[in-house]
CSV table of C-alpha atoms in Angstrom, one decimal:
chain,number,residue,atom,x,y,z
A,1271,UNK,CA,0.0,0.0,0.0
A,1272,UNK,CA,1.1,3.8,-0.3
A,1273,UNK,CA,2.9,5.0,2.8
A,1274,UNK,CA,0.6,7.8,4.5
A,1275,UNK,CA,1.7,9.1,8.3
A,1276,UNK,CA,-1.3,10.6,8.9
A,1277,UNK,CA,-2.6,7.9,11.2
A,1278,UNK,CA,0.9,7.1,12.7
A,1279,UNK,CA,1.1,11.0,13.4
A,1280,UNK,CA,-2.5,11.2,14.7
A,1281,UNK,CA,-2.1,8.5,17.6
A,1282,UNK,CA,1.8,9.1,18.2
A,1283,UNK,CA,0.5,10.7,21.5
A,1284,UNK,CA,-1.9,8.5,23.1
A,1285,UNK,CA,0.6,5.4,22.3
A,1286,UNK,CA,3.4,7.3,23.8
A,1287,UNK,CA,1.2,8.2,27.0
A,1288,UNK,CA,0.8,4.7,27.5
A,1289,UNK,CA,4.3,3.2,26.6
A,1290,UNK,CA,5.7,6.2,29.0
A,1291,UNK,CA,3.3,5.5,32.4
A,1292,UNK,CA,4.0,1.7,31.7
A,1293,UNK,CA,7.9,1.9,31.1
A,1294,UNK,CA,8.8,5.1,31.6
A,1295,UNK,CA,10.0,8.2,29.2
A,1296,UNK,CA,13.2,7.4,27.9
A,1297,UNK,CA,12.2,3.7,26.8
A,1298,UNK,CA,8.5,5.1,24.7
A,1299,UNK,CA,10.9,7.4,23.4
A,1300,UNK,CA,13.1,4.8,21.6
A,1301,UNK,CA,9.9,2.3,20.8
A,1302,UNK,CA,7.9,5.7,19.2
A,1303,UNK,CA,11.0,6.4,17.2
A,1304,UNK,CA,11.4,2.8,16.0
A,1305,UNK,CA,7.7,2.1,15.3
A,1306,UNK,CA,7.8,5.3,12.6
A,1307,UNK,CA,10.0,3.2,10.7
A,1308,UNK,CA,8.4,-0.2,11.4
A,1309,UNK,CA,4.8,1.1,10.4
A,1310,UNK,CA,6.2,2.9,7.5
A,1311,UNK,CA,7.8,-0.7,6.1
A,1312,UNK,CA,4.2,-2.2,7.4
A,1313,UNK,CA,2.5,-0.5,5.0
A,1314,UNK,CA,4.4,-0.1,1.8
A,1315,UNK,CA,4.7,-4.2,2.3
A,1316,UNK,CA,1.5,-4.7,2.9
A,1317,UNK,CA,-0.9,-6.3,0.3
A,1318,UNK,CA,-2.1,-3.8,-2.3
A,1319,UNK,CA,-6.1,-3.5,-2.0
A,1320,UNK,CA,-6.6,-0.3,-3.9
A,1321,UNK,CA,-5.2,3.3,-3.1
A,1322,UNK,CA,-8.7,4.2,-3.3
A,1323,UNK,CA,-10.0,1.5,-1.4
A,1324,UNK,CA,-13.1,3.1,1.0
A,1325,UNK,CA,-11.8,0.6,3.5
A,1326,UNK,CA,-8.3,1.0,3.6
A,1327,UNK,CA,-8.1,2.9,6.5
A,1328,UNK,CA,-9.0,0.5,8.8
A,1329,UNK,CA,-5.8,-1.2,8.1
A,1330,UNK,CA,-3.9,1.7,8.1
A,1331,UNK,CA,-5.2,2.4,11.5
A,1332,UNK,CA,-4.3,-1.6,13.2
A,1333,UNK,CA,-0.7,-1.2,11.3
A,1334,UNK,CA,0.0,1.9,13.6
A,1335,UNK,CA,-0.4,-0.6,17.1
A,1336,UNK,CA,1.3,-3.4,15.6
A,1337,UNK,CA,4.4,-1.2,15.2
A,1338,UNK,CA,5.5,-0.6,18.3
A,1339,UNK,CA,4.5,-4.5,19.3
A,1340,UNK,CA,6.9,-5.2,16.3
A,1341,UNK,CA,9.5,-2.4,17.5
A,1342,UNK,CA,9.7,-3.7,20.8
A,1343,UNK,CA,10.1,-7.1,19.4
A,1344,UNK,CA,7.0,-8.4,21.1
A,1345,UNK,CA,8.2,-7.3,25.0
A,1346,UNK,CA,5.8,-5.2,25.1
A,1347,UNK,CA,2.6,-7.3,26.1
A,1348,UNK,CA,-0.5,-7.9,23.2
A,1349,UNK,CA,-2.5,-6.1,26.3
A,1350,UNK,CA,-0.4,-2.7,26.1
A,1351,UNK,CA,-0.9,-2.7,22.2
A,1352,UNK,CA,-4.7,-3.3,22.6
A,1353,UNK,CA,-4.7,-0.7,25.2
A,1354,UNK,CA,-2.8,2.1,22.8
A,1355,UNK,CA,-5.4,1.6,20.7
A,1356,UNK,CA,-8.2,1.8,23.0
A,1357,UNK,CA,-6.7,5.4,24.5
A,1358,UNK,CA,-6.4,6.3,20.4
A,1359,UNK,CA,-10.1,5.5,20.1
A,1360,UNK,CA,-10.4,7.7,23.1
A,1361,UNK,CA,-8.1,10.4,21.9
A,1362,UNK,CA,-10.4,10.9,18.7
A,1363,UNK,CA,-13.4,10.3,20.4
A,1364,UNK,CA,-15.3,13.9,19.3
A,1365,UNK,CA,-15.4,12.5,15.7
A,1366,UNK,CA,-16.8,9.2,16.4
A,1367,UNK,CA,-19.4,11.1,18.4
A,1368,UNK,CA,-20.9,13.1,15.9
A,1369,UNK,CA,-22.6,10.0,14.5
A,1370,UNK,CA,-25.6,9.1,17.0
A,1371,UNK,CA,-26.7,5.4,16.6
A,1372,UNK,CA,-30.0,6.3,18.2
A,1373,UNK,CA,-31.1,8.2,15.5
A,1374,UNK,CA,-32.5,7.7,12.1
A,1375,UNK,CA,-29.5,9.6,10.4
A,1376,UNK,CA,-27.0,8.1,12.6
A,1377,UNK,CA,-28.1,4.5,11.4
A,1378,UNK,CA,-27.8,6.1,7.8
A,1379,UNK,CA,-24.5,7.3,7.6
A,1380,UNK,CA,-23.4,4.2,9.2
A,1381,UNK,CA,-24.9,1.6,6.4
A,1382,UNK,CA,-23.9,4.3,3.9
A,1383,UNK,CA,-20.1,4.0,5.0
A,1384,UNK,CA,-20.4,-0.1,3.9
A,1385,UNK,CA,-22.8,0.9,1.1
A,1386,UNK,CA,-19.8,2.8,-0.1
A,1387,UNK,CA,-17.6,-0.1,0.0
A,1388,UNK,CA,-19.6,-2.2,-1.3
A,1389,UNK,CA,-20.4,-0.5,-4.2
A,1390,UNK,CA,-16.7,-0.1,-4.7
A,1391,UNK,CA,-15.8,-3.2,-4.4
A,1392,UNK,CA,-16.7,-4.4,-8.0
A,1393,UNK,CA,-16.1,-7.8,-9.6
A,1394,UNK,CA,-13.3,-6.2,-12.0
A,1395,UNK,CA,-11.9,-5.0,-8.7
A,1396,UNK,CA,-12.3,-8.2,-6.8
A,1397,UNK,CA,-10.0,-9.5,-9.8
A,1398,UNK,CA,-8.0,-6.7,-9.3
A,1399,UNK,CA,-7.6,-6.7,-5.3
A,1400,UNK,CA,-9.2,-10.4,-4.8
A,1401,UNK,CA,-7.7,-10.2,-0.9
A,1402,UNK,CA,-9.3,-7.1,0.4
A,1403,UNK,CA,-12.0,-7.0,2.7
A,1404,UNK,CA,-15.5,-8.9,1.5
A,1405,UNK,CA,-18.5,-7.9,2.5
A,1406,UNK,CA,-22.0,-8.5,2.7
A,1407,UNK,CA,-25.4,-8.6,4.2
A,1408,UNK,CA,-26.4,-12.0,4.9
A,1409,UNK,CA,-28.6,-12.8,7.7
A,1410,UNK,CA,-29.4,-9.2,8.4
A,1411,UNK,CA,-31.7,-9.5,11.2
A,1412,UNK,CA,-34.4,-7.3,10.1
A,1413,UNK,CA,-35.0,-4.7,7.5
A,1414,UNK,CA,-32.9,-1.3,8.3
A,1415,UNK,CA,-30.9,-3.1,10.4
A,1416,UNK,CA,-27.5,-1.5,11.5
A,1417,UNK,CA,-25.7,-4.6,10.2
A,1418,UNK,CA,-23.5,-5.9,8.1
A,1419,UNK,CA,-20.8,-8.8,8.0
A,1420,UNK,CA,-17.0,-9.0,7.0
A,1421,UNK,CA,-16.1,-12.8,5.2
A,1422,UNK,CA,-12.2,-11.6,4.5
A,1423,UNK,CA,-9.9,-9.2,6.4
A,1424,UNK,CA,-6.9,-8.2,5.1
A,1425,UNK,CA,-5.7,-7.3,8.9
A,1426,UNK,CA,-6.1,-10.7,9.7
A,1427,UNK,CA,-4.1,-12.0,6.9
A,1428,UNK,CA,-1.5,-9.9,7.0
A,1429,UNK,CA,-1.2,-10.1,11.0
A,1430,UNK,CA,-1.0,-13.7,10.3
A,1431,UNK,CA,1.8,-13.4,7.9
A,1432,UNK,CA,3.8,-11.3,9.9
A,1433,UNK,CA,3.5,-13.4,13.1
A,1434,UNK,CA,1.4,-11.6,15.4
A,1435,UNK,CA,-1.8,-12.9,14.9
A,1436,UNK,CA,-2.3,-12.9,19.0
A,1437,UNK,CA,-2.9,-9.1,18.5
A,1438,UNK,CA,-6.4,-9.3,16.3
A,1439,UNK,CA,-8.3,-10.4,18.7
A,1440,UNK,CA,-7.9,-8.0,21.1
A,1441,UNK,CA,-7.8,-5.4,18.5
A,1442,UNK,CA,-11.6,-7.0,17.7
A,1443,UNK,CA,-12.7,-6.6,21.0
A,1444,UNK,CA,-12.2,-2.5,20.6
A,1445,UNK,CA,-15.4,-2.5,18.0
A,1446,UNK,CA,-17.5,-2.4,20.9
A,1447,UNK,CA,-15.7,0.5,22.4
A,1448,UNK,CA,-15.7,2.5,19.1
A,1449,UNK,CA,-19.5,2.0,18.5
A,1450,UNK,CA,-20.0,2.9,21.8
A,1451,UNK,CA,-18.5,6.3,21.4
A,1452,UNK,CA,-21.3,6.5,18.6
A,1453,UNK,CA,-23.8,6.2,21.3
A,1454,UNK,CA,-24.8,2.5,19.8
A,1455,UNK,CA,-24.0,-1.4,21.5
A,1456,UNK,CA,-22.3,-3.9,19.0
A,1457,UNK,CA,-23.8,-7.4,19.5
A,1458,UNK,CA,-21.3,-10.2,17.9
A,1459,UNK,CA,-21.6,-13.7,17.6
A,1460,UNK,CA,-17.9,-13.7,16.2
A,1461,UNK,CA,-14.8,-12.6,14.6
A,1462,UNK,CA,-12.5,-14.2,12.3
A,1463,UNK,CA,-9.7,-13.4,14.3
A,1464,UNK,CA,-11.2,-16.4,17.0
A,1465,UNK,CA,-12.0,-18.5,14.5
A,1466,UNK,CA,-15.9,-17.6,13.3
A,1467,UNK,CA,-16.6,-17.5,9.5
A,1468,UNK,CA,-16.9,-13.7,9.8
A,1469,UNK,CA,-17.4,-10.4,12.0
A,1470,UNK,CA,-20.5,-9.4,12.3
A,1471,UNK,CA,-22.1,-6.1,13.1
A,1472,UNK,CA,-25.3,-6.0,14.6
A,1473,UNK,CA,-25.5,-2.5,15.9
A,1474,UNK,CA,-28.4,-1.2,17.6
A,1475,UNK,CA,-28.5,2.5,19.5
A,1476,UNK,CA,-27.6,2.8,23.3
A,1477,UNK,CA,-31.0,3.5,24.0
A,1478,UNK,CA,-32.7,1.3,22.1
């Protein structure tokens, strides 16, 4: 994929936060400054699934916690990773809270995100990018239904490839925080990171 720092940039703070009360200063110092070099070869390595790909941010986002995992050469614990991520998810947490799963249009502009995807993701471009993510909406539970399922992820692959499969999971487990900075609850029966035949997002409002 094209190298962009954005993400690595945006979340070079909270991850920091947590390396430095966990280990102190000096050592986040050295794992930040390795990392921008490990998530930089992450990504121009990493399995080409269109530069215009709707959903190629979401790998762009995991790549930036497996870096310093990968930096540290795995002594830092899959737990402090998964818990950069989760302060990241807090650190942005104004923009995920403009969309209000209780509401009509906050159930909109979630579908329409996959919708986007979706209608992206054309056969020519499945030929073109045949390991990007798949999705679909099979076994939606009822009509309007925040939901939709994922049958390939690229993350998971790639994790897999690179040897640190233990850290999808736990990076799974964080969809229930993020939707729940949307004001909605995420009910899963599975993730392909543990196994299931895909991840699937039933999502219904907070106050529902």
């Amino acid at each position: 994929m094209k190298y962009r720092r954005f993400y690595f940039n945006l979340f070079r703070h909270p991850m920091k936060k947590v390396l430095a009360d966990t280990y102190g200063r000096a050592y986040a110092d050295e794992i930040i400054k390795k990392s921008k070099k490990v998530y930089r070869k992450l990504i121009e390595e990493a399995e080409d699934i269109g530069e215009d790909n709707p959903m190629a941010y979401n790998e762009m986002f995991a790549l930036v916690f497996v870096a310093p995992y990968l930096a540290s050469e795995k002594k830092i614990p899959p737990e402090i990773a998964q818990e950069m991520m989760r302060r990241s998810l807090y650190f942005v947490r104004p923009y995920f809270s403009l969309v209000d799963l209780n509401t009509k249009w906050g159930k909109a502009a979630n579908k329409k995100s996959i919708l986007r995807y979706v209608k992206w993701y054309t056969p020519e471009k499945e030929k073109r990018y045949p390991n990007s993510f798949k999705v679909d909406f099979v076994g939606e539970p009822y009509e309007g239904a925040c939901y939709y399922r994922i049958t390939r992820c690229p993350i998971c692959a790639y994790t897999e490839k690179l040897g640190v499969a233990e850290l999808m999971p736990l990076f799974c487990e964080l969809d229930e925080v993020m939707i729940s900075l949307q004001h909605g609850v995420l009910h899963r029966k599975g993730t392909i990171a543990n196994g299931a035949d895909c991840c699937d997002y039933f999502i219904t409002g907070d106050r529902e």
